[in-house]
Tab-separated table of C-alpha atoms and ligand atoms in Angstrom:
chain	number	residue	atom	x	y	z
N	48	MET	CA	0.000	0.000	0.000
N	49	ASP	CA	1.441	3.377	-1.029
N	50	MET	CA	2.100	5.224	2.320
N	51	LYS	CA	3.052	8.500	0.606
N	52	PRO	CA	-0.480	10.096	0.725
N	53	ILE	CA	-0.803	9.096	4.433
N	54	GLY	CA	2.626	10.657	5.141
N	55	VAL	CA	1.570	13.882	3.458
N	56	ALA	CA	-1.740	13.935	5.367
N	57	LEU	CA	0.040	13.326	8.673
N	58	ARG	CA	2.578	16.102	8.004
N	59	SER	CA	-0.112	18.643	7.152
N	60	LEU	CA	-2.058	17.574	10.277
N	61	VAL	CA	1.015	18.174	12.478
N	62	LEU	CA	1.627	21.513	10.774
N	63	LEU	CA	-2.018	22.416	11.293
N	64	VAL	CA	-1.816	21.642	15.022
N	65	ILE	CA	1.425	23.625	15.446
N	66	SER	CA	0.122	26.630	13.499
N	67	TYR	CA	-3.121	26.550	15.544
N	68	GLN	CA	-1.125	26.500	18.778
N	69	LEU	CA	1.088	29.308	17.581
N	70	SER	CA	-1.805	31.374	16.258
N	71	SER	CA	-3.836	31.051	19.457
N	72	ALA	CA	-0.734	31.864	21.542
N	73	GLN	CA	0.191	34.811	19.342
N	74	GLU	CA	-3.452	35.762	18.842
N	75	GLU	CA	-3.578	39.515	19.154
N	76	TYR	CA	-4.309	40.694	22.700
N	77	LYS	CA	-6.425	43.804	23.031
N	78	PRO	CA	-6.469	45.244	26.554
N	79	THR	CA	-9.925	46.218	27.838
N	80	PRO	CA	-10.662	49.913	28.535
N	81	GLU	CA	-10.310	49.167	32.294
N	82	ASN	CA	-6.930	47.622	31.626
N	83	SER	CA	-5.790	50.637	29.590
N	84	ARG	CA	-6.867	52.926	32.434
N	85	SER	CA	-4.843	50.780	34.862
N	86	ARG	CA	-1.815	51.106	32.617
N	87	GLU	CA	-2.162	54.904	32.754
N	88	TRP	CA	-2.500	54.788	36.539
N	89	PHE	CA	0.554	52.511	36.726
N	90	GLN	CA	2.702	54.841	34.657
N	91	ASP	CA	1.639	57.827	36.754
N	92	ALA	CA	2.263	55.976	40.047
N	93	LYS	CA	6.017	55.509	39.437
N	94	PHE	CA	6.980	54.080	42.831
N	95	GLY	CA	6.081	50.812	44.566
N	96	LEU	CA	7.148	48.567	47.463
N	97	PHE	CA	8.253	45.015	46.617
N	98	ILE	CA	7.974	42.540	49.513
N	99	HIS	CA	9.665	39.148	49.510
N	100	TRP	CA	8.291	37.398	52.592
N	101	GLY	CA	7.789	33.738	53.341
N	102	VAL	CA	8.709	30.869	55.662
N	103	TYR	CA	12.232	31.005	54.210
N	104	SER	CA	12.762	34.161	56.325
N	105	VAL	CA	13.052	31.856	59.363
N	106	LEU	CA	16.465	30.687	58.090
N	107	GLY	CA	17.630	34.266	57.398
N	108	ASP	CA	19.488	33.216	54.264
N	109	GLY	CA	17.306	34.635	51.512
N	110	GLU	CA	14.392	33.257	49.505
N	111	TRP	CA	16.523	30.721	47.611
N	112	VAL	CA	17.699	28.883	50.763
N	113	MET	CA	15.797	25.668	49.863
N	114	ASN	CA	17.679	25.431	46.565
N	115	GLN	CA	20.971	26.872	47.802
N	116	GLN	CA	21.148	24.407	50.694
N	117	GLN	CA	19.374	21.656	48.701
N	118	ILE	CA	16.835	21.086	51.499
N	119	PRO	CA	14.548	18.176	50.496
N	120	VAL	CA	10.796	18.855	50.545
N	121	LYS	CA	10.222	16.556	53.548
N	122	ILE	CA	12.682	18.589	55.645
N	123	TYR	CA	11.739	22.033	54.301
N	124	GLU	CA	8.133	21.264	55.278
N	125	LYS	CA	9.244	21.559	58.916
N	126	ILE	CA	10.068	25.250	58.551
N	127	PRO	CA	6.456	26.530	58.496
N	128	GLY	CA	6.165	25.130	62.027
N	129	PHE	CA	8.709	27.754	63.146
N	130	PHE	CA	7.042	30.644	61.286
N	131	ASN	CA	5.115	32.778	63.808
N	132	PRO	CA	5.292	36.501	62.860
N	133	THR	CA	3.415	37.837	65.888
N	134	ASP	CA	4.854	41.331	65.265
N	135	PHE	CA	3.367	41.478	61.764
N	136	ASP	CA	1.418	44.742	61.473
N	137	ALA	CA	-0.186	45.350	58.079
N	138	LYS	CA	-1.000	48.942	59.079
N	139	ALA	CA	2.666	49.685	59.847
N	140	TRP	CA	3.772	48.206	56.500
N	141	VAL	CA	1.223	50.195	54.535
N	142	GLN	CA	2.012	53.401	56.451
N	143	MET	CA	5.718	52.840	55.779
N	144	ALA	CA	5.046	52.482	52.030
N	145	LYS	CA	2.765	55.516	51.962
N	146	GLY	CA	5.289	57.550	53.959
N	147	ALA	CA	7.943	56.717	51.363
N	148	GLY	CA	5.697	58.056	48.602
N	149	MET	CA	4.877	54.606	47.220
N	150	LYS	CA	1.531	54.133	45.453
N	151	TYR	CA	1.400	50.328	45.389
N	152	ILE	CA	2.721	47.175	47.046
N	153	THR	CA	3.755	43.947	45.298
N	154	ILE	CA	4.015	41.044	47.752
N	155	THR	CA	5.062	37.413	47.243
N	156	SER	CA	1.882	35.303	47.445
N	157	LYS	CA	3.939	32.195	46.591
N	158	HIS	CA	7.664	32.063	45.892
N	159	HIS	CA	9.705	29.212	44.371
N	160	ASP	CA	9.407	27.122	47.606
N	161	GLY	CA	5.729	26.679	46.736
N	162	PHE	CA	4.433	27.897	50.132
N	163	ALA	CA	1.174	29.893	49.989
N	164	MET	CA	1.088	33.037	52.131
N	165	TRP	CA	-2.735	32.991	52.120
N	166	ASP	CA	-5.584	30.736	53.214
N	167	SER	CA	-5.555	28.519	50.131
N	168	LYS	CA	-8.282	25.879	49.816
N	169	VAL	CA	-6.404	24.333	46.890
N	170	SER	CA	-3.463	23.182	49.059
N	171	ASP	CA	-2.929	23.016	52.830
N	172	TYR	CA	0.724	23.956	52.254
N	173	ASN	CA	-0.157	27.433	53.433
N	174	ILE	CA	0.268	29.931	56.264
N	175	VAL	CA	-3.141	29.236	57.862
N	176	LYS	CA	-2.890	25.428	57.942
N	177	ARG	CA	0.841	24.875	58.476
N	178	THR	CA	2.087	27.670	60.795
N	179	PRO	CA	1.481	28.425	64.490
N	180	TYR	CA	0.594	31.931	63.308
N	181	GLY	CA	-2.377	30.553	61.372
N	182	LYS	CA	-3.598	33.879	59.949
N	183	ASP	CA	-3.970	35.022	56.322
N	184	VAL	CA	-1.411	37.845	56.021
N	185	LEU	CA	-2.453	38.633	52.438
N	186	LYS	CA	-6.007	39.228	53.652
N	187	MET	CA	-4.811	41.555	56.386
N	188	LEU	CA	-2.598	43.439	53.936
N	189	ALA	CA	-5.289	43.631	51.244
N	190	ASP	CA	-7.776	45.114	53.731
N	191	GLU	CA	-5.265	47.695	54.953
N	192	CYS	CA	-4.223	48.654	51.422
N	193	LYS	CA	-7.863	49.149	50.488
N	194	LYS	CA	-8.381	51.401	53.512
N	195	GLU	CA	-5.311	53.506	52.645
N	196	GLY	CA	-5.820	53.690	48.867
N	197	ILE	CA	-2.657	51.729	48.157
N	198	LYS	CA	-2.984	49.254	45.276
N	199	LEU	CA	-1.877	45.648	45.810
N	200	PHE	CA	-0.129	43.353	43.325
N	201	PHE	CA	0.597	39.672	43.952
N	202	TYR	CA	3.980	38.255	42.969
N	203	HIS	CA	3.382	34.606	41.997
N	204	SER	CA	6.092	32.070	41.200
N	205	GLN	CA	5.456	29.804	38.204
N	206	LEU	CA	8.472	27.771	39.323
N	207	ASP	CA	7.624	25.421	42.225
N	208	TRP	CA	10.216	23.344	44.150
N	209	HIS	CA	7.474	21.669	46.215
N	210	HIS	CA	4.676	20.532	43.887
N	211	PRO	CA	5.007	16.924	42.672
N	212	ASP	CA	3.539	17.695	39.249
N	213	TYR	CA	6.083	20.403	38.479
N	214	PHE	CA	7.605	17.886	36.107
N	215	PRO	CA	9.823	17.563	34.095
N	216	ARG	CA	11.982	19.557	36.474
N	217	GLY	CA	13.801	22.637	35.210
N	218	ASN	CA	17.208	24.166	35.847
N	219	THR	CA	16.512	24.267	39.589
N	220	GLY	CA	14.776	22.134	42.192
N	221	GLY	CA	16.278	18.863	40.965
N	222	SER	CA	16.317	15.375	42.447
N	223	TRP	CA	17.525	16.670	45.840
N	224	THR	CA	13.932	17.764	46.526
N	225	GLY	CA	13.131	14.088	46.952
N	226	ARG	CA	10.067	14.299	44.699
N	227	ALA	CA	9.210	11.299	42.506
N	228	GLU	CA	10.763	11.494	39.007
N	229	SER	CA	7.278	11.665	37.460
N	230	GLY	CA	4.377	14.108	37.237
N	231	ASP	CA	1.913	15.879	34.946
N	232	PHE	CA	2.866	19.486	34.182
N	233	ASN	CA	-0.647	20.344	33.036
N	234	LYS	CA	-1.973	19.228	36.419
N	235	TYR	CA	0.562	21.615	37.970
N	236	LEU	CA	-0.661	24.449	35.718
N	237	ASP	CA	-4.267	23.619	36.669
N	238	TYR	CA	-3.193	23.892	40.307
N	239	MET	CA	-1.511	27.226	39.639
N	240	ASP	CA	-4.588	28.585	37.842
N	241	ALA	CA	-6.765	27.407	40.749
N	242	GLN	CA	-4.604	29.230	43.287
N	243	LEU	CA	-4.564	32.355	41.080
N	244	THR	CA	-8.355	32.172	40.973
N	245	GLU	CA	-8.418	32.263	44.785
N	246	LEU	CA	-6.124	35.312	44.856
N	247	LEU	CA	-8.211	37.109	42.216
N	248	THR	CA	-11.526	36.244	43.866
N	249	ASN	CA	-11.089	36.534	47.625
N	250	TYR	CA	-8.869	39.627	48.111
N	251	GLY	CA	-10.852	42.446	46.547
N	252	ASP	CA	-9.377	44.478	43.687
N	253	VAL	CA	-5.976	43.092	42.761
N	254	ALA	CA	-3.908	45.600	40.772
N	255	GLY	CA	-2.001	42.852	39.009
N	256	ILE	CA	-0.020	39.627	38.969
N	257	TRP	CA	3.808	39.710	38.908
N	258	PHE	CA	4.895	36.335	37.516
N	259	ASP	CA	8.393	34.962	37.964
N	260	GLY	CA	10.173	31.679	37.358
N	261	MET	CA	9.236	30.812	33.776
N	262	TRP	CA	12.991	30.986	33.067
N	263	ASP	CA	13.364	27.702	35.016
N	264	ARG	CA	11.739	25.819	32.128
N	265	LYS	CA	12.318	28.155	29.213
N	266	ASP	CA	10.867	25.895	26.516
N	267	ALA	CA	7.968	24.366	28.400
N	268	ASP	CA	4.384	25.040	27.259
N	269	TRP	CA	3.289	27.275	30.154
N	270	ARG	CA	-0.206	27.756	28.678
N	271	LEU	CA	0.428	31.472	29.210
N	272	ARG	CA	-2.548	32.628	27.182
N	273	LYS	CA	-4.930	30.446	29.184
N	274	THR	CA	-3.634	31.805	32.486
N	275	TYR	CA	-3.505	35.418	31.286
N	276	ASP	CA	-7.053	35.228	29.901
N	277	LEU	CA	-8.207	33.762	33.230
N	278	ILE	CA	-6.735	36.765	35.078
N	279	HIS	CA	-8.228	39.285	32.659
N	280	LYS	CA	-11.611	37.567	32.921
N	281	LEU	CA	-11.613	37.532	36.739
N	282	GLN	CA	-10.249	41.090	37.061
N	283	PRO	CA	-10.212	43.044	33.747
N	284	ALA	CA	-8.345	45.980	35.325
N	285	ALA	CA	-5.553	43.765	36.687
N	286	LEU	CA	-2.152	44.150	35.050
N	287	VAL	CA	-0.221	41.008	34.084
N	288	GLY	CA	3.566	41.057	33.969
N	289	SER	CA	6.118	38.249	33.817
N	290	ASN	CA	9.791	38.429	34.775
N	291	HIS	CA	10.868	36.084	31.951
N	292	HIS	CA	13.545	38.503	30.719
N	293	ARG	CA	12.186	38.261	27.150
N	294	ALA	CA	10.092	40.469	24.898
N	295	PRO	CA	6.509	40.661	26.227
N	296	TYR	CA	4.037	37.924	25.273
N	297	PRO	CA	0.446	38.661	24.170
N	298	GLY	CA	-1.682	39.064	27.263
N	299	GLU	CA	0.982	40.918	29.262
N	300	ASP	CA	0.283	44.508	30.337
N	301	PHE	CA	3.607	45.684	31.703
N	302	GLN	CA	7.270	44.717	31.358
N	303	MET	CA	9.665	44.437	34.288
N	304	PHE	CA	13.431	44.719	34.411
N	305	GLU	CA	15.211	43.102	37.297
N	306	LYS	CA	18.098	45.078	38.813
N	307	ASP	CA	18.509	47.000	35.559
N	308	LEU	CA	17.115	50.092	33.883
N	309	PRO	CA	15.252	49.258	30.635
N	310	GLY	CA	17.665	48.369	27.845
N	311	HIS	CA	20.591	47.769	30.190
N	312	ASN	CA	21.956	44.356	31.035
N	313	THR	CA	24.372	44.637	33.955
N	314	THR	CA	22.858	41.510	35.526
N	315	GLY	CA	23.062	39.261	32.479
N	316	PHE	CA	19.310	38.573	32.759
N	317	SER	CA	18.191	40.687	29.845
N	318	THR	CA	20.290	39.045	27.129
N	319	GLU	CA	17.494	39.858	24.692
N	320	LYS	CA	17.422	43.461	25.928
N	321	ALA	CA	13.999	43.563	24.378
N	322	VAL	CA	12.326	46.785	25.560
N	323	GLY	CA	8.702	46.649	24.403
N	324	SER	CA	6.127	49.436	24.247
N	325	LEU	CA	4.308	48.308	27.400
N	326	PRO	CA	4.507	50.261	30.674
N	327	LYS	CA	7.846	49.467	32.314
N	328	GLU	CA	9.038	48.732	35.843
N	329	THR	CA	12.513	48.276	37.288
N	330	CYS	CA	12.792	46.253	40.497
N	331	GLU	CA	15.706	46.452	42.890
N	332	THR	CA	16.749	45.275	46.384
N	333	ILE	CA	17.207	47.856	49.173
N	334	ASN	CA	20.261	45.816	50.249
N	335	ASN	CA	21.550	42.828	48.219
N	336	SER	CA	18.806	40.328	49.002
N	337	TRP	CA	15.160	39.850	48.081
N	338	GLY	CA	14.218	37.640	51.030
N	339	PHE	CA	15.466	38.396	54.569
N	340	SER	CA	19.196	37.682	54.850
N	341	LEU	CA	20.766	37.995	58.278
N	342	LYS	CA	24.295	38.616	57.005
N	343	ASP	CA	23.400	41.114	54.269
N	344	GLU	CA	24.422	44.582	55.417
N	345	GLN	CA	24.829	46.029	51.926
N	346	HIS	CA	22.081	48.575	52.619
N	347	LYS	CA	21.806	51.137	49.795
N	348	GLY	CA	22.020	54.765	50.859
N	349	LYS	CA	19.586	57.650	50.331
N	350	LYS	CA	21.391	59.093	47.277
N	351	VAL	CA	21.613	55.761	45.440
N	352	LEU	CA	17.948	54.978	46.122
N	353	ILE	CA	16.566	58.392	45.163
N	354	GLN	CA	18.716	58.598	42.029
N	355	TYR	CA	17.492	55.104	41.061
N	356	LEU	CA	13.866	56.290	41.342
N	357	VAL	CA	14.676	59.393	39.259
N	358	LYS	CA	16.658	57.479	36.623
N	359	ALA	CA	13.859	54.921	36.282
N	360	ALA	CA	11.402	57.806	35.739
N	361	GLY	CA	13.791	59.236	33.143
N	362	TYR	CA	13.568	55.881	31.332
N	363	GLY	CA	9.765	56.042	31.618
N	364	ALA	CA	9.823	53.162	34.114
N	365	ASN	CA	8.473	52.654	37.610
N	366	PHE	CA	10.756	51.856	40.525
N	367	LEU	CA	9.748	48.820	42.590
N	368	LEU	CA	11.976	48.821	45.674
N	369	ASN	CA	12.199	45.602	47.682
N	370	VAL	CA	12.358	44.816	51.385
N	371	GLY	CA	12.671	41.341	52.929
N	372	PRO	CA	10.757	41.327	56.224
N	373	MET	CA	12.117	39.367	59.178
N	374	PRO	CA	10.462	36.168	60.498
N	375	ASN	CA	8.859	38.118	63.376
N	376	GLY	CA	6.988	40.230	60.809
N	377	LYS	CA	9.016	43.379	61.267
N	378	ILE	CA	10.899	45.358	58.597
N	379	GLN	CA	14.609	45.864	59.253
N	380	PRO	CA	15.164	49.277	60.953
N	381	GLU	CA	17.771	50.332	58.355
N	382	HIS	CA	15.172	49.854	55.618
N	383	ILE	CA	12.445	51.711	57.529
N	384	ALA	CA	14.894	54.628	57.898
N	385	SER	CA	15.881	54.635	54.207
N	386	LEU	CA	12.233	54.597	53.097
N	387	LYS	CA	11.512	57.507	55.432
N	388	GLU	CA	14.390	59.460	53.834
N	389	MET	CA	13.008	58.712	50.380
N	390	GLY	CA	9.598	59.870	51.555
N	391	ASP	CA	10.994	63.212	52.710
N	392	TRP	CA	12.536	63.745	49.275
N	393	VAL	CA	9.410	62.655	47.415
N	394	LYS	CA	7.234	64.987	49.513
N	395	GLU	CA	9.246	67.937	48.133
N	396	PHE	CA	10.173	66.750	44.643
N	397	GLY	CA	7.529	64.119	43.838
N	398	GLY	CA	5.877	66.518	41.399
N	399	THR	CA	8.816	66.016	39.031
N	400	ILE	CA	8.225	62.224	39.049
N	401	TYR	CA	4.545	61.346	39.561
N	402	GLY	CA	2.398	61.587	36.428
N	403	THR	CA	5.425	62.241	34.242
N	404	ARG	CA	6.754	60.279	31.321
N	405	GLY	CA	10.402	59.765	30.423
N	406	GLY	CA	12.088	62.265	28.071
N	407	PRO	CA	12.133	64.278	25.929
N	408	LEU	CA	15.834	63.429	26.091
N	409	THR	CA	17.023	59.876	26.674
N	410	ALA	CA	19.247	59.283	29.692
N	411	ARG	CA	22.668	60.995	29.699
N	412	ASP	CA	25.739	60.728	31.927
N	413	TRP	CA	24.775	63.993	33.615
N	414	GLY	CA	21.189	62.834	34.331
N	415	VAL	CA	17.712	62.368	32.896
N	416	THR	CA	14.598	64.330	31.916
N	417	THR	CA	10.956	63.773	32.792
N	418	GLN	CA	8.020	65.590	31.233
N	419	LYS	CA	4.409	66.373	32.040
N	420	GLY	CA	2.253	68.530	29.791
N	421	ASN	CA	4.244	71.596	28.734
N	422	THR	CA	6.842	71.190	31.461
N	423	VAL	CA	10.174	69.407	31.274
N	424	TYR	CA	12.172	68.561	34.408
N	425	VAL	CA	15.928	68.352	33.911
N	426	HIS	CA	17.317	66.089	36.666
N	427	VAL	CA	21.025	66.878	37.053
N	428	LEU	CA	22.327	63.851	38.930
N	429	ASN	CA	25.996	63.741	38.014
N	430	TRP	CA	27.314	67.187	36.938
N	431	PHE	CA	29.245	69.706	38.956
N	432	ASP	CA	29.971	72.634	36.627
N	433	GLU	CA	27.757	75.707	36.681
N	434	SER	CA	27.240	75.503	32.945
N	435	LEU	CA	25.519	72.481	31.388
N	436	THR	CA	24.775	72.192	27.679
N	437	ILE	CA	22.084	69.697	26.723
N	438	PRO	CA	20.732	68.861	23.237
N	439	SER	CA	17.591	70.736	22.194
N	440	TRP	CA	14.577	68.732	21.081
N	441	GLY	CA	13.009	71.188	18.700
N	442	LYS	CA	10.849	73.128	21.178
N	443	LYS	CA	11.720	76.596	22.504
N	444	ILE	CA	11.975	77.362	26.235
N	445	LYS	CA	9.715	80.023	27.786
N	446	SER	CA	11.250	79.963	31.287
N	447	ALA	CA	13.764	78.025	33.353
N	448	LYS	CA	13.931	77.907	37.136
N	449	ILE	CA	15.249	75.822	40.018
N	450	TYR	CA	12.314	73.563	40.915
N	451	LYS	CA	13.043	73.711	44.650
N	452	ASP	CA	12.676	77.479	45.164
N	453	LYS	CA	11.716	78.808	41.716
N	454	THR	CA	14.975	80.780	41.390
N	455	PRO	CA	15.231	81.769	37.706
N	456	VAL	CA	17.946	79.942	35.730
N	457	LYS	CA	19.752	81.719	32.905
N	458	PHE	CA	19.696	79.730	29.634
N	459	LEU	CA	21.014	80.082	26.101
N	460	GLU	CA	19.467	78.343	23.070
N	461	ASN	CA	21.576	78.064	19.894
N	462	ASP	CA	22.798	75.525	17.345
N	463	TYR	CA	24.890	73.834	20.046
N	464	GLY	CA	21.853	73.101	22.121
N	465	ILE	CA	20.553	74.544	25.382
N	466	THR	CA	23.083	75.853	27.880
N	467	LEU	CA	21.805	76.136	31.444
N	468	ARG	CA	23.586	78.287	34.026
N	469	ILE	CA	23.128	76.458	37.363
N	470	PRO	CA	24.157	78.622	40.346
N	471	LYS	CA	26.606	76.542	42.476
N	472	ALA	CA	24.610	77.410	45.599
N	473	LYS	CA	21.538	75.806	44.068
N	474	MET	CA	23.220	72.520	43.278
N	475	ASP	CA	21.912	69.503	45.199
N	476	GLU	CA	24.196	66.478	45.668
N	477	VAL	CA	21.273	64.086	45.070
N	478	ASP	CA	19.296	65.767	42.245
N	479	THR	CA	19.404	69.375	41.043
N	480	ILE	CA	16.067	69.835	39.247
N	481	ILE	CA	15.568	72.573	36.653
N	482	GLU	CA	11.989	73.161	35.593
N	483	LEU	CA	11.616	74.262	31.986
N	484	GLU	CA	8.351	75.769	30.790
N	485	MET	CA	8.167	75.184	27.015
N	486	LYS	CA	6.680	77.611	24.510
Z	606	LIG	O1	14.521	33.928	41.615
Z	606	LIG	C1	13.853	35.138	41.748
Z	606	LIG	C2	14.329	35.864	42.967
Z	606	LIG	O2	14.151	35.055	44.077
Z	606	LIG	C3	13.530	37.137	43.115
Z	606	LIG	O3	12.177	36.829	43.263
Z	606	LIG	C4	13.731	37.985	41.861
Z	606	LIG	C5	12.841	39.232	41.936
Z	606	LIG	O4	12.810	39.885	40.746
Z	606	LIG	N1	13.418	37.259	40.651
Z	606	LIG	C6	14.034	35.957	40.484
Z	606	LIG	C7	15.445	36.058	40.024
Z	606	LIG	O5	15.432	36.541	38.713
């Protein structure tokens, strides 16, 4: 019997299936009007608090301790029994964020260790069932955020070192976990979607989901579109982002950059350096750790933190600054102090950040620019001469003044650009801001 026609039929069937999968995955994603409004809010908000908190904080060695120390699941499951954050005070956390000038909080609902920081009915591997504390900290935080007008995002790890169906395993969480060398990845994704449904149903308005961990199984079929559509169906205004270090996938609403400003790659994460047209966010640690790390005393100072916020705004990106709370539920005093210092600066100069967009000039060695309406803010971060010449962008200047006290600034516009005369006495070692009113 001549098999050729069957071969041809089979090949076209396979091609058909692949093209269908590709087309549905790549199917154009149109954000709803609510989602577009959220994107505007997000870009105006500019500044958020990232919180990496979980049972791993008990060991004081960061959020990767299970993988770093290769702690098998059976043993790691003992740690929740030691997790009793009786000093946890959602009000204090939210007040701290507000006082720093932050408009939203992004907290780890589940990190790579697979432990749920909420009262999950899908798995009893959670804070209510497995810890002496027994209370739903996400509920307490969500209620407080709602009261204080602070929006709440949930970080959610796609990577899971605990779940038996996270199989085949990826680059991390190998055989040392002690899990059986078998499993059904789609069952794991069903589990993940079920837990996401809880988070998007039982905690009021959720501003968005901050995914992480896809990089553990780069080529797996993560059913992204199914999960993203689920989120947009449950909460149309919620923003989806995924820290996969690639160009955004259809269904995503913002793009994050870890420890880098958009387009930079000092960490080696963003090999693709793909900066899309979605709203952008840069996340960074306030010391050198995401989760609480006892030995980490690399606390960043006021100037570094404020300039990071300003530079991110100059790149048109938000700044999501992370703290790793301690196992007792308190924030490290050094971090509370630094956030207070940032808050004092933002109270005075926040108008040159909030509601702005990056530009009109791209970032320069001397600093960045932000713009809002007919006003351009020149943020001089790294320049010490009284005369600074910057490129013109085709619009004429009506007036120039020091933002802080409205002292007029002399300026010259010619073919060489715009030369600003910054009085030495008006220079600020963190950020000298010149407000330009354009014609
Ligand atoms: O592995 C995680 C890490 O623990 C942390 O959550 C950061 C936050 O952006 N993201 C991953 C590392 O790229």
